[in-house]
Coordinates of C-alpha atoms and ligand atoms in Angstrom, one line a residue:
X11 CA 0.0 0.0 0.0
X12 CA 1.1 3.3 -0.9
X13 CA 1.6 5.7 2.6
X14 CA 0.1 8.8 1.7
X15 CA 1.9 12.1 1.7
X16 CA 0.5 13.3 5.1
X17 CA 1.7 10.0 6.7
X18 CA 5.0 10.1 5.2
X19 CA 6.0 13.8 6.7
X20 CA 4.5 12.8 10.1
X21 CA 7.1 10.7 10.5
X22 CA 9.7 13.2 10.1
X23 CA 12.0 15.1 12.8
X24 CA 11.7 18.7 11.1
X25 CA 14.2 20.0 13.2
X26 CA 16.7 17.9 11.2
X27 CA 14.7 18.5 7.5
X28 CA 14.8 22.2 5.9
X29 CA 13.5 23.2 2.6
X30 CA 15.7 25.2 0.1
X31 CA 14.0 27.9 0.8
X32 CA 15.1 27.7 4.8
X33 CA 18.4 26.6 3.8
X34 CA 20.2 28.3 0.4
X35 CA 23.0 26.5 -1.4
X36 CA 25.3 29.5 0.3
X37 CA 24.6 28.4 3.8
X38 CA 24.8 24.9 3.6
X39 CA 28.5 26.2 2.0
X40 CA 29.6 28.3 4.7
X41 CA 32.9 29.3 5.0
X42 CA 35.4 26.2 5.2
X43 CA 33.1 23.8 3.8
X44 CA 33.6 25.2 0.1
X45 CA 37.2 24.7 0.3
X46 CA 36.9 22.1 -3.1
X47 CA 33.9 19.7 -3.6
X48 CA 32.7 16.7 -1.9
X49 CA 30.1 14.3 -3.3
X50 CA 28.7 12.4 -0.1
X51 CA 28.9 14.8 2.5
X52 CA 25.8 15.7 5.1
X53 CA 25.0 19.4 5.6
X54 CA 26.6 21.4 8.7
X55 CA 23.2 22.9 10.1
X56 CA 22.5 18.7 10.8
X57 CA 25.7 18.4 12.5
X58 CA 24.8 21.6 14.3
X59 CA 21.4 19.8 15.9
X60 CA 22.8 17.0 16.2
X61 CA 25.9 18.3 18.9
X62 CA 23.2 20.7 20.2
X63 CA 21.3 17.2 21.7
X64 CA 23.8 14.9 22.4
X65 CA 26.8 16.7 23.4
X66 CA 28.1 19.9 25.6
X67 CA 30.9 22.2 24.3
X68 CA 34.1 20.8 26.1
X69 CA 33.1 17.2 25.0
X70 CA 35.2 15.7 22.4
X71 CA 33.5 13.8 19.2
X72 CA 35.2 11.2 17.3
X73 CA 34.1 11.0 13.7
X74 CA 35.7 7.7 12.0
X75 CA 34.4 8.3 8.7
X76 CA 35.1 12.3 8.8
X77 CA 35.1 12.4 4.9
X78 CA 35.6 16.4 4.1
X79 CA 35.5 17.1 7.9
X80 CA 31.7 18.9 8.2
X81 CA 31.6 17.2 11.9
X82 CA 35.0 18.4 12.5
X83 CA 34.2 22.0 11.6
X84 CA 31.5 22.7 13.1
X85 CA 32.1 21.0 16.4
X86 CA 35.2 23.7 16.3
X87 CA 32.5 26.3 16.1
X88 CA 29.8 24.2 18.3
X89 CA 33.2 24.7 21.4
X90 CA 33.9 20.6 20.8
X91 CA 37.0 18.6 20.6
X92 CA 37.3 16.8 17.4
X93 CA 38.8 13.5 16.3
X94 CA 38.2 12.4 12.6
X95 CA 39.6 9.5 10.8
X96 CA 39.2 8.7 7.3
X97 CA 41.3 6.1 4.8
X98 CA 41.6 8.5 1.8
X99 CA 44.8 10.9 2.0
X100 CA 42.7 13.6 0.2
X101 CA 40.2 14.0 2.0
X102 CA 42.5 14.2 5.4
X103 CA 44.5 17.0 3.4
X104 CA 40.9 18.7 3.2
X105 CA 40.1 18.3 6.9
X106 CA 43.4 19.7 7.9
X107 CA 43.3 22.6 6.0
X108 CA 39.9 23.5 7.1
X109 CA 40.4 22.9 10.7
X110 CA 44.1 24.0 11.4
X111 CA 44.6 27.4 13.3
X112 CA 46.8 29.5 11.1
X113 CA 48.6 33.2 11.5
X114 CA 46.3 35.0 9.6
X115 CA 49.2 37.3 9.0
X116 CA 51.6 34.6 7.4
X117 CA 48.9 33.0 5.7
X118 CA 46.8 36.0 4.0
X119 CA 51.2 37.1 2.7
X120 CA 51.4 33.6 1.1
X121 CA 48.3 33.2 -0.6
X122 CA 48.5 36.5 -2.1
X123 CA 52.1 35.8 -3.3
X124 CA 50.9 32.7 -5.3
X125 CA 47.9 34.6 -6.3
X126 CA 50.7 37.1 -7.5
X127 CA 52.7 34.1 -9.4
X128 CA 49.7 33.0 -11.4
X129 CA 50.6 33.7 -14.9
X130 CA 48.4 33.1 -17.8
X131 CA 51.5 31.7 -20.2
X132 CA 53.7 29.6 -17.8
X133 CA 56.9 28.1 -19.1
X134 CA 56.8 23.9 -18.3
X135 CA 57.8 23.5 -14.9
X136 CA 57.9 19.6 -15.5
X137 CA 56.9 17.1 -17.8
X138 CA 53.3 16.2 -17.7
X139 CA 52.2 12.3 -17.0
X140 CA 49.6 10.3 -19.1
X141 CA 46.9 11.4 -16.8
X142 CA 48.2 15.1 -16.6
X143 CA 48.3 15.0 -21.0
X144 CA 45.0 13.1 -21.0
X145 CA 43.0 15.0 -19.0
X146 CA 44.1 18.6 -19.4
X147 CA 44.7 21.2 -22.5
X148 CA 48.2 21.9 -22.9
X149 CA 48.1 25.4 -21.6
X150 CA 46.1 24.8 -18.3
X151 CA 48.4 21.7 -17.7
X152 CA 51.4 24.0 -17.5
X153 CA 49.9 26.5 -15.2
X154 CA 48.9 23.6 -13.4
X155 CA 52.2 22.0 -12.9
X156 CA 53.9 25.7 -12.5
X157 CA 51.5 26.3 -9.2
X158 CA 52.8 23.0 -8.1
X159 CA 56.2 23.4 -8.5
X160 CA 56.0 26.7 -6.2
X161 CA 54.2 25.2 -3.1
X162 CA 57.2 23.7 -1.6
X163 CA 58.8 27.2 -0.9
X164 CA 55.4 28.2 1.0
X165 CA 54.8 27.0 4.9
X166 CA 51.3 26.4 4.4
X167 CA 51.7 24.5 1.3
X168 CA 49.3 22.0 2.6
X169 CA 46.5 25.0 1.6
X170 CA 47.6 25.5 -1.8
X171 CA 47.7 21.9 -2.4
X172 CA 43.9 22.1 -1.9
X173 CA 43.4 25.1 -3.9
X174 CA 45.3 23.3 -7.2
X175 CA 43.2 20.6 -6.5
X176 CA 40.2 22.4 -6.8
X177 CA 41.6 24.5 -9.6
X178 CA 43.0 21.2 -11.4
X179 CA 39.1 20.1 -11.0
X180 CA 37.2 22.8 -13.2
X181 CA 40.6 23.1 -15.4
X182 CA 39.9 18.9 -16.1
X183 CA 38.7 18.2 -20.0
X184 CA 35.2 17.4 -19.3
X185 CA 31.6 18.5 -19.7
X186 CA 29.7 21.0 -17.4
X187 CA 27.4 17.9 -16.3
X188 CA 29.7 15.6 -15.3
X189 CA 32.1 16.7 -12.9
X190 CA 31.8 14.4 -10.4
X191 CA 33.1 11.2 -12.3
X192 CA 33.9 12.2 -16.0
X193 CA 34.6 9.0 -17.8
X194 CA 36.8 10.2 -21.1
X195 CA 37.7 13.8 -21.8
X196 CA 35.8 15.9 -23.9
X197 CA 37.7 17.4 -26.3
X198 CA 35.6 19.1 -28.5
X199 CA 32.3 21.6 -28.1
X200 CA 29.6 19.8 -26.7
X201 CA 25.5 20.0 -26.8
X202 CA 25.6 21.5 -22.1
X203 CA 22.3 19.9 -20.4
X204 CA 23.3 22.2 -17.5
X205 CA 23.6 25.2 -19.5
X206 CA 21.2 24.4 -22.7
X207 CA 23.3 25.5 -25.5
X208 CA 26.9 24.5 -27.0
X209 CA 29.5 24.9 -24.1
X210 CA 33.5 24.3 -25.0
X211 CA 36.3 22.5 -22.4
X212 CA 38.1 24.5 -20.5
X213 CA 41.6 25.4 -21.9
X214 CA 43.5 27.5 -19.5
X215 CA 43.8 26.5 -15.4
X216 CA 45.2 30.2 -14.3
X217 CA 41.8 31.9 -13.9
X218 CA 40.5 29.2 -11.5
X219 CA 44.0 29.4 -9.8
X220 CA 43.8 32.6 -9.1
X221 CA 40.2 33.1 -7.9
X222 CA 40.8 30.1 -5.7
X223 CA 43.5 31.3 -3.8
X224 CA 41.3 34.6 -2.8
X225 CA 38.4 32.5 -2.5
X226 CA 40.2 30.2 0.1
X227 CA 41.8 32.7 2.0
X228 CA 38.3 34.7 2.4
X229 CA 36.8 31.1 3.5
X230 CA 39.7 30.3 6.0
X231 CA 39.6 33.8 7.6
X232 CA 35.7 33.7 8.2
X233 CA 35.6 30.3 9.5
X234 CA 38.6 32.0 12.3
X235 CA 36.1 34.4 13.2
X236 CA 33.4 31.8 14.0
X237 CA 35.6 29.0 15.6
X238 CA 35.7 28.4 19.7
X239 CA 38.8 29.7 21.6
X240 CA 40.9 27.1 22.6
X241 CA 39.5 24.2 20.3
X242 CA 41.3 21.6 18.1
X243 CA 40.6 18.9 15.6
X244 CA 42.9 15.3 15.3
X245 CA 43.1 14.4 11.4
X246 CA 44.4 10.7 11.3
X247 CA 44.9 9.0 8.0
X248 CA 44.1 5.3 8.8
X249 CA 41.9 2.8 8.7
X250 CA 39.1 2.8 11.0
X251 CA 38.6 -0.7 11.7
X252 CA 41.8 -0.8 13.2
X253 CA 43.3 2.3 14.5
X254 CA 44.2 2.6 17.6
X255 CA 43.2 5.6 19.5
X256 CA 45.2 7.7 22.4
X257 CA 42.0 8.9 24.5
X258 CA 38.6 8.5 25.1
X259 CA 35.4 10.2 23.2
X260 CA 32.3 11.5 24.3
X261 CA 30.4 10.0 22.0
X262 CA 30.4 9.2 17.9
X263 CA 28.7 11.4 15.0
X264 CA 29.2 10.2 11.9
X265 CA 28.0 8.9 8.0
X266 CA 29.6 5.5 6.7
X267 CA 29.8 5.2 3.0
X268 CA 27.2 3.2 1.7
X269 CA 27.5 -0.1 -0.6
X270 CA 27.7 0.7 -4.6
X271 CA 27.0 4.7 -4.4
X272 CA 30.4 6.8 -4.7
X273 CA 34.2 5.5 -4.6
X274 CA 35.8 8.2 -2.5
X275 CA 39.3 7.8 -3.9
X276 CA 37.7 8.0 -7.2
X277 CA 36.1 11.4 -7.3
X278 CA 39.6 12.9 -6.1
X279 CA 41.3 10.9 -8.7
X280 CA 43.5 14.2 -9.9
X281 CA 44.3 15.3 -6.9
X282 CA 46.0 11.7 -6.2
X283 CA 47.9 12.1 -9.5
X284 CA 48.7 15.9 -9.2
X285 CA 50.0 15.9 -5.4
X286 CA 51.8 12.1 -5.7
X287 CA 49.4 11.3 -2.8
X288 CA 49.0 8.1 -0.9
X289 CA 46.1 5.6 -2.3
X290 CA 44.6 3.0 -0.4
X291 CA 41.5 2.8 -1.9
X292 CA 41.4 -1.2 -1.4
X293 CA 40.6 -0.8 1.8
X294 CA 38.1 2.1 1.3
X295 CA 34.5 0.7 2.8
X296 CA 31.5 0.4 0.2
X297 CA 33.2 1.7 -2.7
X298 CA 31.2 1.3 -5.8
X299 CA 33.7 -0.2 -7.7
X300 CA 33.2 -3.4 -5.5
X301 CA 30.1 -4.0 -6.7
X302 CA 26.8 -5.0 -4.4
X303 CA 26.9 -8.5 -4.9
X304 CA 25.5 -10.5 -1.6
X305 CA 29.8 -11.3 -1.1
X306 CA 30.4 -7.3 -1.4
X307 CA 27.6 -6.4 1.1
X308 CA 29.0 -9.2 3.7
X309 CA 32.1 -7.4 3.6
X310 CA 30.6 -4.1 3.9
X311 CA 28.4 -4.9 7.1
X312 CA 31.7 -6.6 8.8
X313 CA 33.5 -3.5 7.6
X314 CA 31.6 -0.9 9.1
X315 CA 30.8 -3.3 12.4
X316 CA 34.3 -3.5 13.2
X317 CA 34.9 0.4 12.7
X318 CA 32.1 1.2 15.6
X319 CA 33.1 -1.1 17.3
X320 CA 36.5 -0.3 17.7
X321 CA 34.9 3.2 17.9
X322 CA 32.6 2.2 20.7
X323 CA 35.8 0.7 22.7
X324 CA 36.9 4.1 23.3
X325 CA 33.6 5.7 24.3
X326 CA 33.1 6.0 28.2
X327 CA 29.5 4.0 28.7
X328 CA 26.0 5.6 27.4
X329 CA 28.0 7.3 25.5
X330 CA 25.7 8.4 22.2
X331 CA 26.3 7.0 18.9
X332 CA 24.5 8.6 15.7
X333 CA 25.0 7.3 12.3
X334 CA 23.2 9.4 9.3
X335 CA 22.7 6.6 7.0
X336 CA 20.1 6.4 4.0
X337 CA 19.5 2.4 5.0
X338 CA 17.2 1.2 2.1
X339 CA 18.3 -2.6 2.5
X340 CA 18.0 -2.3 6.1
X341 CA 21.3 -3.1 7.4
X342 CA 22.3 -1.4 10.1
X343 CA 20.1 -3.3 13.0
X344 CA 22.4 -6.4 11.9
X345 CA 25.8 -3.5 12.1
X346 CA 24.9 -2.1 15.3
X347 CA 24.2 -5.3 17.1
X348 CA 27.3 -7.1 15.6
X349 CA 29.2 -3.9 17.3
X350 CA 27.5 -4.1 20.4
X351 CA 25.6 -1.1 19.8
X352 CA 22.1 -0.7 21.2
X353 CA 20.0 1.4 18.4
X354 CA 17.6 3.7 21.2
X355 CA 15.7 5.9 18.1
X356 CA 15.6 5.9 14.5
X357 CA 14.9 10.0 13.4
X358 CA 13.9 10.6 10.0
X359 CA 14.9 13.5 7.8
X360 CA 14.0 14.8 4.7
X361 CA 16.8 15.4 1.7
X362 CA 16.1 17.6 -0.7
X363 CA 19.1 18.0 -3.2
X364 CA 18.4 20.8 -6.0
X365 CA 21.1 20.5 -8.2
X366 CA 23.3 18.1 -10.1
X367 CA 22.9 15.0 -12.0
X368 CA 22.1 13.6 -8.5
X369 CA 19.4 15.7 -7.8
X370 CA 16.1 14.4 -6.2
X371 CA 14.4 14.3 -2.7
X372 CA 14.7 11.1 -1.0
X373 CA 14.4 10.3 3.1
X374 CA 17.3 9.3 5.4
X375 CA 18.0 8.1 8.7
X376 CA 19.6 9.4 11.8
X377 CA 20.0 6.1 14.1
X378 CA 20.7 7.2 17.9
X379 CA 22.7 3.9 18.9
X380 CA 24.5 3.5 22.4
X381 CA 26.8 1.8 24.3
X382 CA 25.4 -0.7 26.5
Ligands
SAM30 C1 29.8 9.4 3.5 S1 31.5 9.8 3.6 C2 31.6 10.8 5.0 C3 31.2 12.3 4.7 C4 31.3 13.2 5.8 N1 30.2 13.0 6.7 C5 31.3 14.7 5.3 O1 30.4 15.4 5.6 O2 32.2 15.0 4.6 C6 32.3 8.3 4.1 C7 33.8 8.4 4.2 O3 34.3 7.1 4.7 C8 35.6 7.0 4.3 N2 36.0 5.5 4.5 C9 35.8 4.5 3.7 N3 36.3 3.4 4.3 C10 37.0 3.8 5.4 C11 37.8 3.1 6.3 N4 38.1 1.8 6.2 N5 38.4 3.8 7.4 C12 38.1 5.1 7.4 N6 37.4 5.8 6.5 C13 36.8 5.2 5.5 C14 35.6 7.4 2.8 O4 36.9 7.7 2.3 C15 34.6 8.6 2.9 O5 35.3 9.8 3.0

């Protein structure tokens, strides 16, 4: 039987569902959170709630699937410890760049020197790879490598890393509508379904160099201004199943990948290639790549059961665990119990995505575990 409309919303928590209307694009990108894209991440304002009802400023939360950081963040701003943990090096490069506390004064004199050293007709700095040749026009691959070969001489090299990234994504040879995972570069004009008329690749990377550079320093400086004194965030490149952690958490907030959506390595693929970073993407959790055969969804369930529960081993008793998950084959009651979680509530909230090739509205699930 089909629920009706009225039934469906009753079931929702509306503190934890806001319309576009509530909650513009520009919000839900605050500050830090725009540093470079993200497909997969949950909006702060949820995070926000969500510390508001389980936690007290002073706490610390432990996020083991911190992705971009969002929990990070905004416990710095909610007066929260944080601890995040996630197995893809780009995505800890993102986190510590957005949560860091930087000399404003150093950092504004850096940025503004490579914004300085952004020319439009670089000489090579270095010979481009296959991927770098494949992927990029000629021009925006040598003001692409030329950035790079200048970040070493900076201290906070680790933010321009993120700002070629970002700038190496929109300089990539591919079509306005697919960004996220462009399969093979488009070369010539194409017919834009974003735009609706004939749109060309991007030849030149120095314009989106340079506005990055201002963009990020703007974002870095107003997320300063909001942040609690005396606050810090723990990045830690590992595994989550099996890292072993120095102290003890007040509780867990967090969003595990989920079987066959997104391969988190994947959408970050030219960041891996331009900054030489680390790749462990076979131990990445859920990644679409491995499929959603029943084998594939075995592994995932043990995956994520041995992450909380090595979680939950450093959490001091009753100590809240809440897992935003969009659960439509119903496996998390089998997760939680496997990692001795006890689910107390399952909250519902409503999605509503407005833009993209993933747009839609679709329901998802904040479960309030504890341990026993
Ligand atoms: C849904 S995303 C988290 C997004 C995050 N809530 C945010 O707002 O940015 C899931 C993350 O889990 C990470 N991950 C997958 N397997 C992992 C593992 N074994 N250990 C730690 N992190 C893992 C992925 O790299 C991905 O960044």
């Amino acid at each position: 039987m089909t629920r009706t409309q009225a039934a469906l919303y009753s079931d929702l928590d509306l503190d934890l569902s806001w319309s576009e209307q509530d909650l513009p694009e520009r919000e839900r990108t605050k500050h830090v959170h725009r540093l470079h894209p993200y497909l997969g991440k949950f909006i702060p304002q949820l995070v926000d709630v969500l510390l508001a009802r389980h936690f007290r400023p002073g706490q610390h939360v432990l996020d083991p699937f911190a992705g971009s950081g969002t929990t990070l963040v905004q416990a710095l701003e909610s007066g929260l410890d944080a601890t995040g943990v996630d197995i893809a090096s780009f995505n800890c490069l993102l986190m510590g760049v957005k949560t860091r506390e930087y000399n404003l004064f150093v950092l504004e004199q850096e940025l503004r020197s490579a914004h300085a050293a952004v020319h439009g007709s670089q000489p090579a700095a270095s010979r481009p790879n296959a991927y770098v040749r494949r992927w990029f026009a000629p021009a925006a691959a040598r003001e692409l490598l030329a950035f790079r070969a200048l970040l070493e001489q900076y201290e906070h090299a680790d933010v321009l890393r993120v700002v070629l990234a970002r700038a190496a994504r929109s300089a990539r040879r591919t079509t306005h509508f697919d960004l996220d995972f462009p399969r093979e570069p488009q070369i010539d004009p194409y017919w834009c379904y974003k735009h609706k008329r004939t749109c060309t690749p991007v030849e030149t990377a120095s314009q989106f160099l340079r506005r990055y550079t201002l963009d990020t320093l703007e974002r870095v400086k107003s997320f300063a201004r909001m942040r609690a004194r005396g606050r810090t965030a723990n990045v830690i490149h590992g595994d989550a199943r099996d890292e072993t952690y120095g102290g003890r958490f007040d509780g867990v907030l967090t969003s595990p990948p989920y079987p066959g959506l997104i391969d988190y390595h994947e959408q970050h693929s030219y960041a891996y290639e331009l900054l030489g970073l680390d790749d462990r993407r076979e131990r990445e959790l859920g990644a679409a790549a491995g499929g959603t055969s029943r084998g594939a969804i075995d592994a995932y369930c043990e995956g994520v059961a041995s992450v909380l529960a090595n979680a939950a081993a450093s959490l001091r008793r009753r100590a809240p665990v809440l897992i935003v998950v969009n659960d439509r084959r119903d496996l998390y009651p089998e997760i939680l119990a496997r990692a001795g979680l006890r689910l107390d509530d399952r909250l519902r909230r409503h999605v509503n995505r407005r833009t993209g090739r993933r747009a839609g509205e679709f329901f998802e699930d904040v479960l309030v575990a504890r341990v026993p």
